[in-house]
Amino acid sequence: MLSNKKLKILVTNQKGGVGKSSLSTNLAAYFAIEKDQQTVLVDFDRQATSSQWIAHAKPHPKLRAESVSQVIHGGNRLSLFTARSTIRDAASKADVLVTDITWSPVLGPDILDIFDLVLIPTSLSELELLSTIGLLRDLRMSLSKAG
């Protein structure tokens, strides 16, 4: 274990094709295989790419994935509550939790307090960078209002 505290990582962006699933899958595999940590990847993405990659990879006793894409896309507070419960339940069974979510305004900044680390991958095109800057600005303003 890295410490006595469990590590919870969120990988998110509002855009597709920026590497969320690749980063999530590789982080989960790294902690399970290289660091020998019990690791779970929770995949909220509609495409469920990262959980499918792990499901089709060579099985490893320290690595598992859960695809729960239907949970987050309801667009209401119940969906957010269910997502938080799903994350907490998965985290209780692992040393490392990696969560792959396509960011949506429905999530709001409330979900960020669950995680120790938030990663927002982006590509280098001007449009992608502007979109990511906008997301970061929205998150910063929301977090400032929240507390």
Coordinates of N, CA, C and O in Angstrom, one line a residue, residues 8 84 88 109-116 118 143:
K8 N -7.8 7.6 -4.4 CA -8.9 7.7 -5.3 C -8.6 8.7 -6.3 O -8.4 9.9 -6.0
R84 N -22.0 8.6 -6.4 CA -21.2 8.7 -5.2 C -21.2 7.4 -4.4 O -20.1 7.0 -3.9
R88 N -17.9 5.1 -3.6 CA -17.5 4.8 -2.2 C -17.5 3.3 -2.0 O -16.6 2.8 -1.3
P109 N -19.5 20.2 -8.9 CA -18.2 20.1 -8.1 C -18.3 19.2 -6.9 O -17.3 18.7 -6.3
D110 N -19.6 18.9 -6.5 CA -19.8 18.0 -5.3 C -19.1 16.7 -5.4 O -18.6 16.2 -4.3
I111 N -19.0 16.1 -6.5 CA -18.4 14.8 -6.7 C -16.9 14.8 -6.5 O -16.2 13.8 -6.1
L112 N -16.3 16.0 -6.7 CA -14.8 16.1 -6.6 C -14.2 15.8 -5.2 O -13.1 15.4 -5.1
D113 N -15.0 16.1 -4.2 CA -14.5 15.9 -2.8 C -14.3 14.5 -2.5 O -13.6 14.2 -1.5
I114 N -14.7 13.5 -3.3 CA -14.5 12.1 -3.1 C -13.0 11.7 -3.4 O -12.5 10.9 -2.8
F115 N -12.4 12.5 -4.3 CA -11.2 12.1 -4.9 C -10.0 12.8 -4.3 O -10.0 13.9 -3.9
D116 N -8.8 12.1 -4.3 CA -7.6 12.6 -3.9 C -6.8 13.3 -5.0 O -6.1 14.3 -4.8
V118 N -7.4 14.6 -9.3 CA -8.3 14.7 -10.4 C -7.3 15.0 -11.6 O -6.6 16.0 -11.6
L143 N -16.2 25.5 -7.3 CA -15.5 25.1 -6.0 C -15.4 26.3 -5.1 O -15.5 26.2 -3.9

